PDB file of C-alpha atoms in Angstrom:
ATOM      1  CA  UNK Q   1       2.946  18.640  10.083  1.00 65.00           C
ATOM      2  CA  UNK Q   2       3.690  20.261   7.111  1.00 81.00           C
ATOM      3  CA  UNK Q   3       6.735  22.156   6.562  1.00 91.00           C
ATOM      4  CA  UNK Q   4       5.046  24.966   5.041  1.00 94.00           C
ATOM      5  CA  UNK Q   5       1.658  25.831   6.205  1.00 95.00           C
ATOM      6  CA  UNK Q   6      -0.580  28.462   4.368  1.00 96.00           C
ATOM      7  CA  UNK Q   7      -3.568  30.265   5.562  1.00 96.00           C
ATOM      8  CA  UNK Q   8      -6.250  30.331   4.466  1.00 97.00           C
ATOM      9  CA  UNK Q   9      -6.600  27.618   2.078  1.00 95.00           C
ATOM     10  CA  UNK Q  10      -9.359  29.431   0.269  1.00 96.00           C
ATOM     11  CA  UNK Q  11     -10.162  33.123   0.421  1.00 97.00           C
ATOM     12  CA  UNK Q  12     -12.775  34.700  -1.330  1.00 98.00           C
ATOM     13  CA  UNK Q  13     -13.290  38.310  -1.709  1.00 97.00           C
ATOM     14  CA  UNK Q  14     -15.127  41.406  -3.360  1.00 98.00           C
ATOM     15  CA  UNK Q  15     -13.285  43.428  -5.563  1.00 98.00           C
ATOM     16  CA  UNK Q  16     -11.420  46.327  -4.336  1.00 97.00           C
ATOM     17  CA  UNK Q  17     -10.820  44.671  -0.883  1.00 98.00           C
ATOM     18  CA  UNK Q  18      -7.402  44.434   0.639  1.00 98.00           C
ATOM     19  CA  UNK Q  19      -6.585  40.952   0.714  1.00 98.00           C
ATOM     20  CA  UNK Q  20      -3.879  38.934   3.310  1.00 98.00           C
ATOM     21  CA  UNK Q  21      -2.439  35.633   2.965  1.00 98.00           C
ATOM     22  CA  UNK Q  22      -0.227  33.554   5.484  1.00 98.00           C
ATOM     23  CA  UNK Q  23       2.763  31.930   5.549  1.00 98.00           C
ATOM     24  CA  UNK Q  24       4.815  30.246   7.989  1.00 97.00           C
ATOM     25  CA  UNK Q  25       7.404  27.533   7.735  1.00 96.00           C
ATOM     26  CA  UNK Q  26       9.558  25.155  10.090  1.00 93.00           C
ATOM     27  CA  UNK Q  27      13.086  24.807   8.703  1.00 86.00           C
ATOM     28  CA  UNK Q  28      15.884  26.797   7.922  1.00 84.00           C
ATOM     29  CA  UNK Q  29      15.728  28.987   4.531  1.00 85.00           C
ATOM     30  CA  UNK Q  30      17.632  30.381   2.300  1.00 84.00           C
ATOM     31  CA  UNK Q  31      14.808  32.419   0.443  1.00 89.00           C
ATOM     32  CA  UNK Q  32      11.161  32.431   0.938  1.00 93.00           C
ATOM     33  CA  UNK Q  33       9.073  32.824  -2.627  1.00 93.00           C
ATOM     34  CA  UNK Q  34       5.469  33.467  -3.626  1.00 96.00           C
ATOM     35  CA  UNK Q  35       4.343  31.784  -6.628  1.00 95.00           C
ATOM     36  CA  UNK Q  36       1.192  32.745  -8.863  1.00 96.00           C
ATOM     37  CA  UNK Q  37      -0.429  29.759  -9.817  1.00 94.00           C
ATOM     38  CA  UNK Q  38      -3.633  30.456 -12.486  1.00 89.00           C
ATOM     39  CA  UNK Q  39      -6.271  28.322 -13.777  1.00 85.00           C
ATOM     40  CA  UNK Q  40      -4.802  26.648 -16.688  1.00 80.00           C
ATOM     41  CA  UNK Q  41      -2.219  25.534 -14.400  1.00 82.00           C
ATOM     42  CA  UNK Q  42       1.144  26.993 -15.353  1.00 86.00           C
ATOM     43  CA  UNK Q  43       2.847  28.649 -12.436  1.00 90.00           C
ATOM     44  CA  UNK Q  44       4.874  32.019 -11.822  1.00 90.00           C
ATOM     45  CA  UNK Q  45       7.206  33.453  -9.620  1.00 90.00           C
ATOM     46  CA  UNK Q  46       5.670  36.623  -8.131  1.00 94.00           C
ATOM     47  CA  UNK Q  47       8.307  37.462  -5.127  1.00 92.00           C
ATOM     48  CA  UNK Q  48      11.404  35.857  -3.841  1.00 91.00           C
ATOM     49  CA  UNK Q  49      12.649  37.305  -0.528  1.00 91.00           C
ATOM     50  CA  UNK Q  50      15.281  37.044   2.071  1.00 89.00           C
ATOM     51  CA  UNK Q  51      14.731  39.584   4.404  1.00 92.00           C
ATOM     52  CA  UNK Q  52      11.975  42.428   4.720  1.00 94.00           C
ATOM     53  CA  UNK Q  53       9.794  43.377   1.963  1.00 96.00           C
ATOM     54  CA  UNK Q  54       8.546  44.000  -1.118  1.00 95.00           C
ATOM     55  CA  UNK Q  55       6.652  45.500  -3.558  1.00 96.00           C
ATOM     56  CA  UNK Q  56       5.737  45.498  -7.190  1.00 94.00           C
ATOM     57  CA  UNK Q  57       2.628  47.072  -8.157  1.00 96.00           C
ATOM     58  CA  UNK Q  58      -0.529  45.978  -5.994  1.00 97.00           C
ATOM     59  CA  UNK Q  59       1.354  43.369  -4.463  1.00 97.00           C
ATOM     60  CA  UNK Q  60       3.190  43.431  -1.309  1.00 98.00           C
ATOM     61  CA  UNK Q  61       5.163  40.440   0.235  1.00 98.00           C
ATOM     62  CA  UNK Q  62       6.971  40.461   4.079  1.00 97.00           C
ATOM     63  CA  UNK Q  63       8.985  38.003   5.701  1.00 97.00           C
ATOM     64  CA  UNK Q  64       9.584  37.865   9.040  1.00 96.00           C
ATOM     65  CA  UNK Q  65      12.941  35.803   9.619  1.00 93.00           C
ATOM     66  CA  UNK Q  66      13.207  35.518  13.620  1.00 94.00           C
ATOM     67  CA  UNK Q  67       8.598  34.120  13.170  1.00 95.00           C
ATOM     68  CA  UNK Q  68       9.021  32.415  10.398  1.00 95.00           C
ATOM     69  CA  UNK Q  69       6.725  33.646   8.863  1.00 97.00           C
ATOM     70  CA  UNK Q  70       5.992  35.790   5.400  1.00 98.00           C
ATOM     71  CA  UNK Q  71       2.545  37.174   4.113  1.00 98.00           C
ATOM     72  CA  UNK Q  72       1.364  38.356   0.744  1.00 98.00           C
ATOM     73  CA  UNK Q  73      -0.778  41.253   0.644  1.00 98.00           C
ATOM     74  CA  UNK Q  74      -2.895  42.476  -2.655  1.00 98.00           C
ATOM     75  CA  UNK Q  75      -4.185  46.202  -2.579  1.00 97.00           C
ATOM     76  CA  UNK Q  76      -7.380  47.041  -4.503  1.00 97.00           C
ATOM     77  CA  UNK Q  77      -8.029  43.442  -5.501  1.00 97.00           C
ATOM     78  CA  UNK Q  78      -9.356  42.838  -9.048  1.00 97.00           C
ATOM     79  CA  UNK Q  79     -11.135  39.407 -10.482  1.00 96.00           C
ATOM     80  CA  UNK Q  80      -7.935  38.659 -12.603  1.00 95.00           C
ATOM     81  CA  UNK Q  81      -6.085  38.495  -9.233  1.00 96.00           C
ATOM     82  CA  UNK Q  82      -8.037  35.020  -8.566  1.00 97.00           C
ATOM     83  CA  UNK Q  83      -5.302  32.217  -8.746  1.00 96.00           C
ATOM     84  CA  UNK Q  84      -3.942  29.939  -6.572  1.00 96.00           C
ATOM     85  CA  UNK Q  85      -1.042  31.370  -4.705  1.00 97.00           C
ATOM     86  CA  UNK Q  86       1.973  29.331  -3.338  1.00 96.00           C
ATOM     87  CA  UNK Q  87       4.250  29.960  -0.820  1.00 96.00           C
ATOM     88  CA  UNK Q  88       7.308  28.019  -1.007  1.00 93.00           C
ATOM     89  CA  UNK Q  89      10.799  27.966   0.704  1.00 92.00           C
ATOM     90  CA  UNK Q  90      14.554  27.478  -0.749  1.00 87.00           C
ATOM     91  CA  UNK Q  91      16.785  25.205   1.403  1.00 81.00           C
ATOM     92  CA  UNK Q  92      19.245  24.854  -1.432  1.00 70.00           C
ATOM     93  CA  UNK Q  93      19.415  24.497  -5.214  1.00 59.00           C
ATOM     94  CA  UNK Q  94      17.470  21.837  -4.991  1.00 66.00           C
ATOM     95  CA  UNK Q  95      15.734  21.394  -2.080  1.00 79.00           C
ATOM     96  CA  UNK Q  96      12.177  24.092  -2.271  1.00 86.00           C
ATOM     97  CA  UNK Q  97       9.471  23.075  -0.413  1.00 90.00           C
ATOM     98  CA  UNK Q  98       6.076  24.314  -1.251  1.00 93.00           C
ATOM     99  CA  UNK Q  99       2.950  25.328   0.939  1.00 94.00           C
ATOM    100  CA  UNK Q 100      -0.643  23.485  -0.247  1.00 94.00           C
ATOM    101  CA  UNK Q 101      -1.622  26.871  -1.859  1.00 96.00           C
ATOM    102  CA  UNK Q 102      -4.049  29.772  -1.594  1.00 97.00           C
ATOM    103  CA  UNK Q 103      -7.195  29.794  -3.715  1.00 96.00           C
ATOM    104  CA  UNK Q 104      -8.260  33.403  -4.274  1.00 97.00           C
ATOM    105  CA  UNK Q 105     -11.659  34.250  -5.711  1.00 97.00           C
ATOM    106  CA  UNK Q 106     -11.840  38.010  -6.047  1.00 97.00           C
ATOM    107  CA  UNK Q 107     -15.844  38.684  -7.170  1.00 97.00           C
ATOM    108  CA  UNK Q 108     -16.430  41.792  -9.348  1.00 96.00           C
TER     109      UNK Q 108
ATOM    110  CA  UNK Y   1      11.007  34.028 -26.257  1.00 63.00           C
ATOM    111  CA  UNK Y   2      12.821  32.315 -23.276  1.00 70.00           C
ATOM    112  CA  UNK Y   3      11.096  29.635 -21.364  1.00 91.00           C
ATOM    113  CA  UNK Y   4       9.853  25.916 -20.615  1.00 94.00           C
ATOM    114  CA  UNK Y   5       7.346  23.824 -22.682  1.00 95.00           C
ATOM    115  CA  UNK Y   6       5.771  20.928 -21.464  1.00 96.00           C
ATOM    116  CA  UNK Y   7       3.448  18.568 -23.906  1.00 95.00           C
ATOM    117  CA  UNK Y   8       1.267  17.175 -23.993  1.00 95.00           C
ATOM    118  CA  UNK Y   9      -0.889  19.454 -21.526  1.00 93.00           C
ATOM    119  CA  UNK Y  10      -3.366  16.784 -21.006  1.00 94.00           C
ATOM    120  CA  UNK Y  11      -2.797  12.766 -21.450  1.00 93.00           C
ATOM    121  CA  UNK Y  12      -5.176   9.846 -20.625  1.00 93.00           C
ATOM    122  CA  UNK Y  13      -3.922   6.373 -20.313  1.00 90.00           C
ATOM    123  CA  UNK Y  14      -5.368   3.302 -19.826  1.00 90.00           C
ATOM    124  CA  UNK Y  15      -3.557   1.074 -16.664  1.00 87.00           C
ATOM    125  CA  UNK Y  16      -0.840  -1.072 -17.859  1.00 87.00           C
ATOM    126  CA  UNK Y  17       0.532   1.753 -19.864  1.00 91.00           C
ATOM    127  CA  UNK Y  18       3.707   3.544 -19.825  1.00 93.00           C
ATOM    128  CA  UNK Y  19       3.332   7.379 -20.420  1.00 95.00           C
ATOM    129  CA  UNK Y  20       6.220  10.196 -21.446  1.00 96.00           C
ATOM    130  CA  UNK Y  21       5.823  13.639 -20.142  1.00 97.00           C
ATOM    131  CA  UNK Y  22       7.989  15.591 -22.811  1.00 98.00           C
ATOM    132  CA  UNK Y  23       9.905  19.201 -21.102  1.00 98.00           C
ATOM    133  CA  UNK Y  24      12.035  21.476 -23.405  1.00 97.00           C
ATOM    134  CA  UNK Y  25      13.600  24.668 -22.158  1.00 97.00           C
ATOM    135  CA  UNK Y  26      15.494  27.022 -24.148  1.00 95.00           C
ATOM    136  CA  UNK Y  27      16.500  29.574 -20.965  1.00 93.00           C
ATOM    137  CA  UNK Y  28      19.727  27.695 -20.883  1.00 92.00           C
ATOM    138  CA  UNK Y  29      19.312  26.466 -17.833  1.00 91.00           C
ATOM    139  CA  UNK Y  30      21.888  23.760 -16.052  1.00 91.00           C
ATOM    140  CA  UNK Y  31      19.062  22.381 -13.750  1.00 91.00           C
ATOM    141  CA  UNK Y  32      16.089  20.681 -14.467  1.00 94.00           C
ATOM    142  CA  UNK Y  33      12.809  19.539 -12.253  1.00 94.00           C
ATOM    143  CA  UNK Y  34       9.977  17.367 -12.055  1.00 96.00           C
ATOM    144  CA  UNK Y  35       7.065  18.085  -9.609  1.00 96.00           C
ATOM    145  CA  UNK Y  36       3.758  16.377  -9.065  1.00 97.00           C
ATOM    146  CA  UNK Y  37       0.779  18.488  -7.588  1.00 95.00           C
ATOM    147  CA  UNK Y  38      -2.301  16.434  -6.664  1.00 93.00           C
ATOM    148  CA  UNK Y  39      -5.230  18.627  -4.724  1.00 88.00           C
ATOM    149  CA  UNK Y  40      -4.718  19.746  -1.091  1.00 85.00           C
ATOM    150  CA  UNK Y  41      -0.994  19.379  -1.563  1.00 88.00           C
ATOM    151  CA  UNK Y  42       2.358  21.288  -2.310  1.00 89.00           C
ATOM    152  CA  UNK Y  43       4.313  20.158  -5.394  1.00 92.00           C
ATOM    153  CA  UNK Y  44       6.404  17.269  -4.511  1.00 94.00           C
ATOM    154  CA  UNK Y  45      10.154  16.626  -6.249  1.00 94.00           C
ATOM    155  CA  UNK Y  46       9.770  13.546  -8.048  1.00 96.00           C
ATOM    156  CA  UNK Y  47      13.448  13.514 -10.049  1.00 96.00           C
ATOM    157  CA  UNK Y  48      15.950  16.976 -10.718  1.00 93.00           C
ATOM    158  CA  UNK Y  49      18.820  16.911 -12.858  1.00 94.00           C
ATOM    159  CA  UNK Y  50      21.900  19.708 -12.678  1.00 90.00           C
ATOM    160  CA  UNK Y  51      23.877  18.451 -15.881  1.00 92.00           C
ATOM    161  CA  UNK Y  52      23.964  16.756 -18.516  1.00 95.00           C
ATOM    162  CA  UNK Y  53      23.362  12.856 -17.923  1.00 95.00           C
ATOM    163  CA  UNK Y  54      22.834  13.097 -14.805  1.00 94.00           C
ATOM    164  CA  UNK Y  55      19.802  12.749 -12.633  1.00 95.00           C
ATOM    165  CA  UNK Y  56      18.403  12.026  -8.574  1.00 94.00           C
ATOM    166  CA  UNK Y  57      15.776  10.982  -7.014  1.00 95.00           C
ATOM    167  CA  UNK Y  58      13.407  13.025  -5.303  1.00 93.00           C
ATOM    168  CA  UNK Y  59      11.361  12.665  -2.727  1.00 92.00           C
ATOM    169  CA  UNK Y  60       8.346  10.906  -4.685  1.00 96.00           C
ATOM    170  CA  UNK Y  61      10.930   8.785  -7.557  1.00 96.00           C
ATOM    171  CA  UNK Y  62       9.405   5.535  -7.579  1.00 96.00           C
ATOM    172  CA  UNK Y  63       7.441   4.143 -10.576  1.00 96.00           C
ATOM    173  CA  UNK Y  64       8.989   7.468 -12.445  1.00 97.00           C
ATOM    174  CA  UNK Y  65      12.137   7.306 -14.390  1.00 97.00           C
ATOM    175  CA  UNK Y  66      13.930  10.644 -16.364  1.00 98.00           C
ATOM    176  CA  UNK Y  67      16.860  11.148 -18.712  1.00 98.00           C
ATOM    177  CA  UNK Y  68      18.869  13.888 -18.584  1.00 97.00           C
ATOM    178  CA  UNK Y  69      20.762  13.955 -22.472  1.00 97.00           C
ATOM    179  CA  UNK Y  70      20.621  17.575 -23.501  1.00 97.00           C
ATOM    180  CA  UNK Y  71      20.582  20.443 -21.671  1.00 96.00           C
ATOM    181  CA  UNK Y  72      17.353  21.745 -23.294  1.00 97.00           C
ATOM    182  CA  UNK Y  73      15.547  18.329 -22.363  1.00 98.00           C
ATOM    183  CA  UNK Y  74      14.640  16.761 -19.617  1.00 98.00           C
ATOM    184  CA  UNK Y  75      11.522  14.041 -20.279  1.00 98.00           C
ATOM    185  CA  UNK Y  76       9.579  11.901 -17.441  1.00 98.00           C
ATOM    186  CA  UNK Y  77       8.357   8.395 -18.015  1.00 97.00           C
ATOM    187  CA  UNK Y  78       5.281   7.297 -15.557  1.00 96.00           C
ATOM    188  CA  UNK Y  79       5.694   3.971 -15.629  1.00 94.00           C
ATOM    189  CA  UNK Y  80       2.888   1.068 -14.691  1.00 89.00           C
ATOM    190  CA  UNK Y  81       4.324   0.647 -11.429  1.00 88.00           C
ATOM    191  CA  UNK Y  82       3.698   4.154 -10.185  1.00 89.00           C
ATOM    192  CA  UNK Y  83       0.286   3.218  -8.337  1.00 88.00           C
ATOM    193  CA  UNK Y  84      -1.476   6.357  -8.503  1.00 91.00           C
ATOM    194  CA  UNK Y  85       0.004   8.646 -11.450  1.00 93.00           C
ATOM    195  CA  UNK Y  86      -3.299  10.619 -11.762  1.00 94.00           C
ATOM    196  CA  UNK Y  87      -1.754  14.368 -11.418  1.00 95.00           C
ATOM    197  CA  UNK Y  88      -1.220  17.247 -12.784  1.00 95.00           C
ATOM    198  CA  UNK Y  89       3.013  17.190 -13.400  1.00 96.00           C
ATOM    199  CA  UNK Y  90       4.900  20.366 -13.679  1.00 95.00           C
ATOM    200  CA  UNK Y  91       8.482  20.487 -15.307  1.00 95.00           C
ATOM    201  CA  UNK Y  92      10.791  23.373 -13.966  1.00 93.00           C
ATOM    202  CA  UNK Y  93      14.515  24.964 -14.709  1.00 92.00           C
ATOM    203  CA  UNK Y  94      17.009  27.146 -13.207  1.00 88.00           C
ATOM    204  CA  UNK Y  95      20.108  27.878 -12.368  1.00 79.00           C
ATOM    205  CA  UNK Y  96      22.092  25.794 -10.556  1.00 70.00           C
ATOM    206  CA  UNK Y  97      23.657  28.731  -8.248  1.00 61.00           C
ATOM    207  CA  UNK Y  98      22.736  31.094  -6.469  1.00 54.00           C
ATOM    208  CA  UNK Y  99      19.109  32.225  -5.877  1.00 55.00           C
ATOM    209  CA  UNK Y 100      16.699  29.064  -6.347  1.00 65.00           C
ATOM    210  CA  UNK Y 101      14.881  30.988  -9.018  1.00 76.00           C
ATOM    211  CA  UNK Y 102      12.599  28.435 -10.662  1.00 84.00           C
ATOM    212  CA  UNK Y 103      11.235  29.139 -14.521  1.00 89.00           C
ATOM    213  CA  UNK Y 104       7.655  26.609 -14.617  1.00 91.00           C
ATOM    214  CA  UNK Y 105       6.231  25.126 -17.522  1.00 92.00           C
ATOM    215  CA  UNK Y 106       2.464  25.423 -18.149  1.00 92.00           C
ATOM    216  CA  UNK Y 107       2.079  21.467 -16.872  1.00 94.00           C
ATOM    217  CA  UNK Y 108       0.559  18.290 -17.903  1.00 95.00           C
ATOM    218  CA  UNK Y 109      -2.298  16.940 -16.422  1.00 95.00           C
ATOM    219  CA  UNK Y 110      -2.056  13.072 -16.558  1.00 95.00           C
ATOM    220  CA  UNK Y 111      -5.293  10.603 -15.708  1.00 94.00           C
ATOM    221  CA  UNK Y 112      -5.322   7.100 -15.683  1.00 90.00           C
ATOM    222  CA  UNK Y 113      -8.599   5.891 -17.149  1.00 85.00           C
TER     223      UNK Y 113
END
């Protein structure tokens, strides 16, 4: 089993809807981050959380410490919001483990 | 402006052949990664470096090989032995305290012909 599990591993939806993706984990964390992963294949970091939640613009992230568990939600989803989206959890410096990704297709 | 840039972005090479995956930052980051992301998985560590020549393994080292002498460069060597080095490789910096805040490069995407 992996350490970090995402759900779903794809997700496609119609523009405008509210969109929910899954994370839970197995091991003890120091942070939990979301990364934004687009086509051409360079990645970036969208959220890194400890506790609680957060928000920057459409984009919403939660983590649940005592579940493990975290989800990212998009509000009034738009077709540049397709990417891949990783979830991926800080042990140490150099020990991050990454979830298998979300592929997000938002249609217009 | 600040950030990691990995070349070349795509590579073919014929079996046999050794391949370097080139990664210069300018953030002035102490620590440097290596990850490999094939389809269906998460990225795997392959080698990280937090100084100047210096270097470890990873969870996925073998048939790779780094070196580690600036602190703007950090390149990966596939070597012949790595039996399946078809992937798409992603180079990555940060500090080397506190928050595991990882800066990405755009990737290379290696296949073996």
């Amino acid at each position: 089993k992996n350490e970090v599990e995402q759900s779903p591993q794809n997700l496609t939806a119609q523009e405008g809807e509210f969109i929910t993706i899954n994370c839970s984990y197995s091991v003890g964390i120091s942070a939990l981050h979301w990364l934004q992963q687009h086509p051409g294949g360079g990645i970036v970091s969208l959220f890194m959380l400890s506790s609680g939640k957060k928000k920057h613009g459409r984009l919403i992230a939660t983590i649940n410490i005592q579940e493990k568990h975290s989800s990212l939600h998009i509000t009034a989803s738009h077709p540049r919001d397709s990417a891949v989206y990783i979830c991926a959890v800080g042990r140490n410096n150099n020990d991050m483990r990454f979830g298998a990704g979300t592929r997000l297709t938002v249609k217009p | 402006d600040g950030g990691i840039t990995q070349s070349p972005k795509y590579l073919f090479r014929k079996e046999g052949q050794n391949v370097t995956l080139s990664c210069e930052q300018n953030l002035n980051h102490d620590a440097m990664y290596w990850y490999r992301q094939d389809p269906g998985q998460g990225l795997r560590l392959i080698y990280y470096s937090q100084i100047v020549n210096d270097f470890q393994k990873g969870d996925i080292a073998e048939g790779y090989s780094v070196s580690r002498e600036k602190k703007e460069s950090f390149p990966l060597t596939v070597t012949s032995a790595q039996k399946n080095p078809t992937a798409f490789y992603l180079c990555a910096s940060g500090a080397t305290s506190g928050a595991n805040v990882l800066t990405f490069g755009a990737g290379s995407r290696l296949t073996v012909l």
